[in-house]
Amino acid sequence: YEKEWRADPEQAAGGQFIEQGTHAMDLFRWFLGDLTEVSCMTSLHYFKEQTLDDGGMALFRAANGATASLHTTLIQWKNLFSFEVFGADGYIEAEGLGGGYGTETLSIGKRDFTAPFQDHVIQYRGGDRSWAAEWQEMAAAIRENRAPVGDGIDGLEAMRVALTAYEAERKQQTLPILSGGAG
């Protein structure tokens, strides 16, 4: 890590919190819509010779009232990816990214007070098809003269959320996230 671009403040937008956390913030926006509030704490526990954070946590509120929490760190020594969404009627839980992060697994649980609890688990053991699917979506958007499902505005908004989180930490306050109008 110490020799990667992510550890160089001249090249990186921030530390682990922004470099990896923005991907989760983008997913939060995908599932919840615009995020409106954030509080944040970052840390520098292990890579102390670096000036950038090696981890962080944040709490978010969305415009619809839903809440989300984020934890990202370089010192989770075993690679871990876990993304959970809980709602009134059930939940989904995605784990793993393949490779060192383990088999990609999706668990789906539905609320049913009349039956024993059970969830449906799907494992994705094949190669990563997401890049091909993204290129297919981009090509379709060009052919159909429309914006792709995920675009640069989504990236801009995820960065706006992350930078507001850093500011919330600096001020030690929960701050509003001012949207640039993207949704």
mmCIF file with all atom_site columns, N, CA and C in Angstrom, residues 37-95:
data_model
loop_
_atom_site.group_PDB
_atom_site.id
_atom_site.type_symbol
_atom_site.label_atom_id
_atom_site.label_alt_id
_atom_site.label_comp_id
_atom_site.label_asym_id
_atom_site.label_entity_id
_atom_site.label_seq_id
_atom_site.pdbx_PDB_ins_code
_atom_site.Cartn_x
_atom_site.Cartn_y
_atom_site.Cartn_z
_atom_site.occupancy
_atom_site.B_iso_or_equiv
_atom_site.pdbx_formal_charge
_atom_site.auth_seq_id
_atom_site.auth_comp_id
_atom_site.auth_asym_id
_atom_site.auth_atom_id
_atom_site.pdbx_PDB_model_num
ATOM 1   N N  . GLU A 1 37 ? -27.715 13.871  4.648  1.00 0.00 ? 37 GLU A N  1
ATOM 2   C CA . GLU A 1 37 ? -26.951 14.199  5.853  1.00 0.00 ? 37 GLU A CA 1
ATOM 3   C C  . GLU A 1 37 ? -25.838 13.180  6.042  1.00 0.00 ? 37 GLU A C  1
ATOM 4   N N  . VAL A 1 38 ? -24.746 13.630  6.685  1.00 0.00 ? 38 VAL A N  1
ATOM 5   C CA . VAL A 1 38 ? -23.641 12.719  6.967  1.00 0.00 ? 38 VAL A CA 1
ATOM 6   C C  . VAL A 1 38 ? -22.895 13.150  8.226  1.00 0.00 ? 38 VAL A C  1
ATOM 7   N N  . SER A 1 39 ? -22.445 12.155  8.987  1.00 0.00 ? 39 SER A N  1
ATOM 8   C CA . SER A 1 39 ? -21.452 12.360  10.041 1.00 0.00 ? 39 SER A CA 1
ATOM 9   C C  . SER A 1 39 ? -20.361 11.322  9.788  1.00 0.00 ? 39 SER A C  1
ATOM 10  N N  . CYS A 1 40 ? -19.133 11.643  10.185 1.00 0.00 ? 40 CYS A N  1
ATOM 11  C CA . CYS A 1 40 ? -18.009 10.811  9.759  1.00 0.00 ? 40 CYS A CA 1
ATOM 12  C C  . CYS A 1 40 ? -16.865 10.855  10.757 1.00 0.00 ? 40 CYS A C  1
ATOM 13  N N  . MET A 1 41 ? -16.141 9.752   10.850 1.00 0.00 ? 41 MET A N  1
ATOM 14  C CA . MET A 1 41 ? -14.865 9.681   11.564 1.00 0.00 ? 41 MET A CA 1
ATOM 15  C C  . MET A 1 41 ? -13.920 8.842   10.719 1.00 0.00 ? 41 MET A C  1
ATOM 16  N N  . THR A 1 42 ? -12.713 9.336   10.506 1.00 0.00 ? 42 THR A N  1
ATOM 17  C CA . THR A 1 42 ? -11.691 8.543   9.836  1.00 0.00 ? 42 THR A CA 1
ATOM 18  C C  . THR A 1 42 ? -10.581 8.245   10.828 1.00 0.00 ? 42 THR A C  1
ATOM 19  N N  . SER A 1 43 ? -9.692  7.347   10.439 1.00 0.00 ? 43 SER A N  1
ATOM 20  C CA . SER A 1 43 ? -8.632  6.938   11.352 1.00 0.00 ? 43 SER A CA 1
ATOM 21  C C  . SER A 1 43 ? -7.322  6.755   10.605 1.00 0.00 ? 43 SER A C  1
ATOM 22  N N  . LEU A 1 44 ? -6.270  6.783   11.360 1.00 0.00 ? 44 LEU A N  1
ATOM 23  C CA . LEU A 1 44 ? -4.932  6.482   10.863 1.00 0.00 ? 44 LEU A CA 1
ATOM 24  C C  . LEU A 1 44 ? -4.273  5.628   11.946 1.00 0.00 ? 44 LEU A C  1
ATOM 25  N N  . HIS A 1 45 ? -4.560  4.322   11.914 1.00 0.00 ? 45 HIS A N  1
ATOM 26  C CA . HIS A 1 45 ? -4.123  3.433   12.985 1.00 0.00 ? 45 HIS A CA 1
ATOM 27  C C  . HIS A 1 45 ? -2.860  2.649   12.663 1.00 0.00 ? 45 HIS A C  1
ATOM 28  N N  . TYR A 1 46 ? -2.656  2.305   11.410 1.00 0.00 ? 46 TYR A N  1
ATOM 29  C CA . TYR A 1 46 ? -1.547  1.416   11.096 1.00 0.00 ? 46 TYR A CA 1
ATOM 30  C C  . TYR A 1 46 ? -0.501  2.076   10.208 1.00 0.00 ? 46 TYR A C  1
ATOM 31  N N  . PHE A 1 47 ? -0.927  2.662   9.107  1.00 0.00 ? 47 PHE A N  1
ATOM 32  C CA . PHE A 1 47 ? 0.010   3.260   8.155  1.00 0.00 ? 47 PHE A CA 1
ATOM 33  C C  . PHE A 1 47 ? 0.343   4.680   8.601  1.00 0.00 ? 47 PHE A C  1
ATOM 34  N N  . LYS A 1 48 ? 0.926   4.795   9.780  1.00 0.00 ? 48 LYS A N  1
ATOM 35  C CA . LYS A 1 48 ? 1.125   6.104   10.420 1.00 0.00 ? 48 LYS A CA 1
ATOM 36  C C  . LYS A 1 48 ? 2.132   6.987   9.702  1.00 0.00 ? 48 LYS A C  1
ATOM 37  N N  . GLU A 1 49 ? 3.009   6.402   8.890  1.00 0.00 ? 49 GLU A N  1
ATOM 38  C CA . GLU A 1 49 ? 3.957   7.221   8.140  1.00 0.00 ? 49 GLU A CA 1
ATOM 39  C C  . GLU A 1 49 ? 3.274   7.919   6.961  1.00 0.00 ? 49 GLU A C  1
ATOM 40  N N  . GLN A 1 50 ? 2.056   7.511   6.663  1.00 0.00 ? 50 GLN A N  1
ATOM 41  C CA . GLN A 1 50 ? 1.284   8.140   5.590  1.00 0.00 ? 50 GLN A CA 1
ATOM 42  C C  . GLN A 1 50 ? 0.492   9.313   6.167  1.00 0.00 ? 50 GLN A C  1
ATOM 43  N N  . THR A 1 51 ? 0.107   10.229  5.314  1.00 0.00 ? 51 THR A N  1
ATOM 44  C CA . THR A 1 51 ? -0.702  11.364  5.772  1.00 0.00 ? 51 THR A CA 1
ATOM 45  C C  . THR A 1 51 ? -2.185  11.150  5.505  1.00 0.00 ? 51 THR A C  1
ATOM 46  N N  . LEU A 1 52 ? -2.523  10.078  4.795  1.00 0.00 ? 52 LEU A N  1
ATOM 47  C CA . LEU A 1 52 ? -3.918  9.820   4.428  1.00 0.00 ? 52 LEU A CA 1
ATOM 48  C C  . LEU A 1 52 ? -4.517  8.759   5.348  1.00 0.00 ? 52 LEU A C  1
ATOM 49  N N  . ASP A 1 53 ? -5.829  8.849   5.585  1.00 0.00 ? 53 ASP A N  1
ATOM 50  C CA . ASP A 1 53 ? -6.493  7.906   6.482  1.00 0.00 ? 53 ASP A CA 1
ATOM 51  C C  . ASP A 1 53 ? -6.383  6.475   5.965  1.00 0.00 ? 53 ASP A C  1
ATOM 52  N N  . ASP A 1 54 ? -6.355  5.523   6.906  1.00 0.00 ? 54 ASP A N  1
ATOM 53  C CA . ASP A 1 54 ? -6.368  4.114   6.522  1.00 0.00 ? 54 ASP A CA 1
ATOM 54  C C  . ASP A 1 54 ? -7.712  3.459   6.830  1.00 0.00 ? 54 ASP A C  1
ATOM 55  N N  . GLY A 1 55 ? -8.681  4.267   7.234  1.00 0.00 ? 55 GLY A N  1
ATOM 56  C CA . GLY A 1 55 ? -10.018 3.745   7.481  1.00 0.00 ? 55 GLY A CA 1
ATOM 57  C C  . GLY A 1 55 ? -10.987 4.852   7.829  1.00 0.00 ? 55 GLY A C  1
ATOM 58  N N  . GLY A 1 56 ? -12.257 4.514   7.807  1.00 0.00 ? 56 GLY A N  1
ATOM 59  C CA . GLY A 1 56 ? -13.259 5.491   8.190  1.00 0.00 ? 56 GLY A CA 1
ATOM 60  C C  . GLY A 1 56 ? -14.634 4.875   8.335  1.00 0.00 ? 56 GLY A C  1
ATOM 61  N N  . MET A 1 57 ? -15.468 5.587   9.072  1.00 0.00 ? 57 MET A N  1
ATOM 62  C CA . MET A 1 57 ? -16.868 5.201   9.277  1.00 0.00 ? 57 MET A CA 1
ATOM 63  C C  . MET A 1 57 ? -17.732 6.429   9.069  1.00 0.00 ? 57 MET A C  1
ATOM 64  N N  . ALA A 1 58 ? -18.923 6.213   8.539  1.00 0.00 ? 58 ALA A N  1
ATOM 65  C CA . ALA A 1 58 ? -19.845 7.329   8.344  1.00 0.00 ? 58 ALA A CA 1
ATOM 66  C C  . ALA A 1 58 ? -21.274 6.838   8.485  1.00 0.00 ? 58 ALA A C  1
ATOM 67  N N  . LEU A 1 59 ? -22.139 7.749   8.915  1.00 0.00 ? 59 LEU A N  1
ATOM 68  C CA . LEU A 1 59 ? -23.582 7.513   8.966  1.00 0.00 ? 59 LEU A CA 1
ATOM 69  C C  . LEU A 1 59 ? -24.243 8.497   8.016  1.00 0.00 ? 59 LEU A C  1
ATOM 70  N N  . PHE A 1 60 ? -25.209 8.011   7.270  1.00 0.00 ? 60 PHE A N  1
ATOM 71  C CA . PHE A 1 60 ? -25.899 8.827   6.272  1.00 0.00 ? 60 PHE A CA 1
ATOM 72  C C  . PHE A 1 60 ? -27.405 8.770   6.491  1.00 0.00 ? 60 PHE A C  1
ATOM 73  N N  . ARG A 1 61 ? -28.084 9.827   6.067  1.00 0.00 ? 61 ARG A N  1
ATOM 74  C CA . ARG A 1 61 ? -29.546 9.830   5.985  1.00 0.00 ? 61 ARG A CA 1
ATOM 75  C C  . ARG A 1 61 ? -29.894 10.198  4.550  1.00 0.00 ? 61 ARG A C  1
ATOM 76  N N  . ALA A 1 62 ? -30.881 9.504   4.007  1.00 0.00 ? 62 ALA A N  1
ATOM 77  C CA . ALA A 1 62 ? -31.349 9.766   2.647  1.00 0.00 ? 62 ALA A CA 1
ATOM 78  C C  . ALA A 1 62 ? -32.579 10.667  2.691  1.00 0.00 ? 62 ALA A C  1
ATOM 79  N N  . ALA A 1 63 ? -32.901 11.235  1.549  1.00 0.00 ? 63 ALA A N  1
ATOM 80  C CA . ALA A 1 63 ? -34.050 12.135  1.444  1.00 0.00 ? 63 ALA A CA 1
ATOM 81  C C  . ALA A 1 63 ? -35.344 11.440  1.869  1.00 0.00 ? 63 ALA A C  1
ATOM 82  N N  . ASN A 1 64 ? -35.433 10.126  1.668  1.00 0.00 ? 64 ASN A N  1
ATOM 83  C CA . ASN A 1 64 ? -36.644 9.387   2.038  1.00 0.00 ? 64 ASN A CA 1
ATOM 84  C C  . ASN A 1 64 ? -36.654 8.964   3.506  1.00 0.00 ? 64 ASN A C  1
ATOM 85  N N  . GLY A 1 65 ? -35.629 9.378   4.283  1.00 0.00 ? 65 GLY A N  1
ATOM 86  C CA . GLY A 1 65 ? -35.562 9.060   5.705  1.00 0.00 ? 65 GLY A CA 1
ATOM 87  C C  . GLY A 1 65 ? -34.755 7.817   6.036  1.00 0.00 ? 65 GLY A C  1
ATOM 88  N N  . ALA A 1 66 ? -34.427 7.020   5.040  1.00 0.00 ? 66 ALA A N  1
ATOM 89  C CA . ALA A 1 66 ? -33.634 5.809   5.279  1.00 0.00 ? 66 ALA A CA 1
ATOM 90  C C  . ALA A 1 66 ? -32.235 6.183   5.760  1.00 0.00 ? 66 ALA A C  1
ATOM 91  N N  . THR A 1 67 ? -31.614 5.278   6.502  1.00 0.00 ? 67 THR A N  1
ATOM 92  C CA . THR A 1 67 ? -30.257 5.513   6.995  1.00 0.00 ? 67 THR A CA 1
ATOM 93  C C  . THR A 1 67 ? -29.315 4.449   6.441  1.00 0.00 ? 67 THR A C  1
ATOM 94  N N  . ALA A 1 68 ? -28.030 4.788   6.412  1.00 0.00 ? 68 ALA A N  1
ATOM 95  C CA . ALA A 1 68 ? -27.000 3.860   5.939  1.00 0.00 ? 68 ALA A CA 1
ATOM 96  C C  . ALA A 1 68 ? -25.741 4.076   6.761  1.00 0.00 ? 68 ALA A C  1
ATOM 97  N N  . SER A 1 69 ? -24.982 3.009   6.945  1.00 0.00 ? 69 SER A N  1
ATOM 98  C CA . SER A 1 69 ? -23.690 3.125   7.622  1.00 0.00 ? 69 SER A CA 1
ATOM 99  C C  . SER A 1 69 ? -22.613 2.515   6.735  1.00 0.00 ? 69 SER A C  1
ATOM 100 N N  . LEU A 1 70 ? -21.421 3.089   6.831  1.00 0.00 ? 70 LEU A N  1
ATOM 101 C CA . LEU A 1 70 ? -20.289 2.664   6.015  1.00 0.00 ? 70 LEU A CA 1
ATOM 102 C C  . LEU A 1 70 ? -19.076 2.464   6.910  1.00 0.00 ? 70 LEU A C  1
ATOM 103 N N  . HIS A 1 71 ? -18.374 1.366   6.702  1.00 0.00 ? 71 HIS A N  1
ATOM 104 C CA . HIS A 1 71 ? -17.082 1.149   7.350  1.00 0.00 ? 71 HIS A CA 1
ATOM 105 C C  . HIS A 1 71 ? -16.127 0.643   6.281  1.00 0.00 ? 71 HIS A C  1
ATOM 106 N N  . THR A 1 72 ? -15.023 1.324   6.109  1.00 0.00 ? 72 THR A N  1
ATOM 107 C CA . THR A 1 72 ? -13.993 0.892   5.169  1.00 0.00 ? 72 THR A CA 1
ATOM 108 C C  . THR A 1 72 ? -12.638 1.027   5.848  1.00 0.00 ? 72 THR A C  1
ATOM 109 N N  . THR A 1 73 ? -11.768 0.044   5.635  1.00 0.00 ? 73 THR A N  1
ATOM 110 C CA . THR A 1 73 ? -10.475 0.072   6.311  1.00 0.00 ? 73 THR A CA 1
ATOM 111 C C  . THR A 1 73 ? -9.444  -0.742  5.548  1.00 0.00 ? 73 THR A C  1
ATOM 112 N N  . LEU A 1 74 ? -8.203  -0.343  5.678  1.00 0.00 ? 74 LEU A N  1
ATOM 113 C CA . LEU A 1 74 ? -7.084  -1.125  5.156  1.00 0.00 ? 74 LEU A CA 1
ATOM 114 C C  . LEU A 1 74 ? -6.596  -2.139  6.177  1.00 0.00 ? 74 LEU A C  1
ATOM 115 N N  . ILE A 1 75 ? -7.034  -2.026  7.415  1.00 0.00 ? 75 ILE A N  1
ATOM 116 C CA . ILE A 1 75 ? -6.516  -2.919  8.449  1.00 0.00 ? 75 ILE A CA 1
ATOM 117 C C  . ILE A 1 75 ? -7.497  -4.024  8.826  1.00 0.00 ? 75 ILE A C  1
ATOM 118 N N  . GLN A 1 76 ? -8.446  -4.311  7.959  1.00 0.00 ? 76 GLN A N  1
ATOM 119 C CA . GLN A 1 76 ? -9.220  -5.557  8.031  1.00 0.00 ? 76 GLN A CA 1
ATOM 120 C C  . GLN A 1 76 ? -8.344  -6.542  7.264  1.00 0.00 ? 76 GLN A C  1
ATOM 121 N N  . TRP A 1 77 ? -7.478  -7.259  7.953  1.00 0.00 ? 77 TRP A N  1
ATOM 122 C CA . TRP A 1 77 ? -6.409  -8.001  7.295  1.00 0.00 ? 77 TRP A CA 1
ATOM 123 C C  . TRP A 1 77 ? -6.936  -9.099  6.396  1.00 0.00 ? 77 TRP A C  1
ATOM 124 N N  . LYS A 1 78 ? -8.081  -9.628  6.668  1.00 0.00 ? 78 LYS A N  1
ATOM 125 C CA . LYS A 1 78 ? -8.708  -10.582 5.757  1.00 0.00 ? 78 LYS A CA 1
ATOM 126 C C  . LYS A 1 78 ? -9.622  -9.774  4.845  1.00 0.00 ? 78 LYS A C  1
ATOM 127 N N  . ASN A 1 79 ? -9.424  -9.892  3.537  1.00 0.00 ? 79 ASN A N  1
ATOM 128 C CA . ASN A 1 79 ? -10.266 -9.139  2.604  1.00 0.00 ? 79 ASN A CA 1
ATOM 129 C C  . ASN A 1 79 ? -11.737 -9.420  2.873  1.00 0.00 ? 79 ASN A C  1
ATOM 130 N N  . LEU A 1 80 ? -12.526 -8.358  2.954  1.00 0.00 ? 80 LEU A N  1
ATOM 131 C CA . LEU A 1 80 ? -13.939 -8.489  3.281  1.00 0.00 ? 80 LEU A CA 1
ATOM 132 C C  . LEU A 1 80 ? -14.749 -7.497  2.466  1.00 0.00 ? 80 LEU A C  1
ATOM 133 N N  . PHE A 1 81 ? -15.793 -7.995  1.816  1.00 0.00 ? 81 PHE A N  1
ATOM 134 C CA . PHE A 1 81 ? -16.786 -7.124  1.207  1.00 0.00 ? 81 PHE A CA 1
ATOM 135 C C  . PHE A 1 81 ? -18.137 -7.621  1.666  1.00 0.00 ? 81 PHE A C  1
ATOM 136 N N  . SER A 1 82 ? -18.921 -6.721  2.260  1.00 0.00 ? 82 SER A N  1
ATOM 137 C CA . SER A 1 82 ? -20.269 -7.049  2.698  1.00 0.00 ? 82 SER A CA 1
ATOM 138 C C  . SER A 1 82 ? -21.139 -5.816  2.509  1.00 0.00 ? 82 SER A C  1
ATOM 139 N N  . PHE A 1 83 ? -22.256 -5.987  1.818  1.00 0.00 ? 83 PHE A N  1
ATOM 140 C CA . PHE A 1 83 ? -23.182 -4.885  1.569  1.00 0.00 ? 83 PHE A CA 1
ATOM 141 C C  . PHE A 1 83 ? -24.575 -5.397  1.891  1.00 0.00 ? 83 PHE A C  1
ATOM 142 N N  . GLU A 1 84 ? -25.241 -4.751  2.853  1.00 0.00 ? 84 GLU A N  1
ATOM 143 C CA . GLU A 1 84 ? -26.542 -5.213  3.326  1.00 0.00 ? 84 GLU A CA 1
ATOM 144 C C  . GLU A 1 84 ? -27.582 -4.120  3.166  1.00 0.00 ? 84 GLU A C  1
ATOM 145 N N  . VAL A 1 85 ? -28.768 -4.524  2.740  1.00 0.00 ? 85 VAL A N  1
ATOM 146 C CA . VAL A 1 85 ? -29.902 -3.604  2.639  1.00 0.00 ? 85 VAL A CA 1
ATOM 147 C C  . VAL A 1 85 ? -31.069 -4.262  3.366  1.00 0.00 ? 85 VAL A C  1
ATOM 148 N N  . PHE A 1 86 ? -31.609 -3.557  4.371  1.00 0.00 ? 86 PHE A N  1
ATOM 149 C CA . PHE A 1 86 ? -32.723 -4.074  5.154  1.00 0.00 ? 86 PHE A CA 1
ATOM 150 C C  . PHE A 1 86 ? -33.937 -3.192  4.929  1.00 0.00 ? 86 PHE A C  1
ATOM 151 N N  . GLY A 1 87 ? -35.090 -3.808  4.719  1.00 0.00 ? 87 GLY A N  1
ATOM 152 C CA . GLY A 1 87 ? -36.324 -3.064  4.528  1.00 0.00 ? 87 GLY A CA 1
ATOM 153 C C  . GLY A 1 87 ? -37.455 -3.678  5.331  1.00 0.00 ? 87 GLY A C  1
ATOM 154 N N  . ALA A 1 88 ? -38.624 -3.090  5.218  1.00 0.00 ? 88 ALA A N  1
ATOM 155 C CA . ALA A 1 88 ? -39.787 -3.534  5.986  1.00 0.00 ? 88 ALA A CA 1
ATOM 156 C C  . ALA A 1 88 ? -40.200 -4.962  5.644  1.00 0.00 ? 88 ALA A C  1
ATOM 157 N N  . ASP A 1 89 ? -39.954 -5.403  4.428  1.00 0.00 ? 89 ASP A N  1
ATOM 158 C CA . ASP A 1 89 ? -40.420 -6.716  3.995  1.00 0.00 ? 89 ASP A CA 1
ATOM 159 C C  . ASP A 1 89 ? -39.316 -7.744  3.796  1.00 0.00 ? 89 ASP A C  1
ATOM 160 N N  . GLY A 1 90 ? -38.063 -7.361  4.078  1.00 0.00 ? 90 GLY A N  1
ATOM 161 C CA . GLY A 1 90 ? -36.986 -8.328  3.919  1.00 0.00 ? 90 GLY A CA 1
ATOM 162 C C  . GLY A 1 90 ? -35.635 -7.660  3.811  1.00 0.00 ? 90 GLY A C  1
ATOM 163 N N  . TYR A 1 91 ? -34.666 -8.422  3.313  1.00 0.00 ? 91 TYR A N  1
ATOM 164 C CA . TYR A 1 91 ? -33.312 -7.886  3.185  1.00 0.00 ? 91 TYR A CA 1
ATOM 165 C C  . TYR A 1 91 ? -32.579 -8.585  2.049  1.00 0.00 ? 91 TYR A C  1
ATOM 166 N N  . ILE A 1 92 ? -31.511 -7.940  1.611  1.00 0.00 ? 92 ILE A N  1
ATOM 167 C CA . ILE A 1 92 ? -30.542 -8.572  0.728  1.00 0.00 ? 92 ILE A CA 1
ATOM 168 C C  . ILE A 1 92 ? -29.165 -8.338  1.333  1.00 0.00 ? 92 ILE A C  1
ATOM 169 N N  . GLU A 1 93 ? -28.303 -9.290  1.117  1.00 0.00 ? 93 GLU A N  1
ATOM 170 C CA . GLU A 1 93 ? -26.938 -9.199  1.632  1.00 0.00 ? 93 GLU A CA 1
ATOM 171 C C  . GLU A 1 93 ? -26.007 -9.737  0.550  1.00 0.00 ? 93 GLU A C  1
ATOM 172 N N  . ALA A 1 94 ? -25.106 -8.879  0.066  1.00 0.00 ? 94 ALA A N  1
ATOM 173 C CA . ALA A 1 94 ? -24.111 -9.287  -0.927 1.00 0.00 ? 94 ALA A CA 1
ATOM 174 C C  . ALA A 1 94 ? -22.768 -9.392  -0.228 1.00 0.00 ? 94 ALA A C  1
ATOM 175 N N  . GLU A 1 95 ? -22.078 -10.499 -0.459 1.00 0.00 ? 95 GLU A N  1
ATOM 176 C CA . GLU A 1 95 ? -20.767 -10.694 0.154  1.00 0.00 ? 95 GLU A CA 1
ATOM 177 C C  . GLU A 1 95 ? -19.800 -11.224 -0.887 1.00 0.00 ? 95 GLU A C  1
#
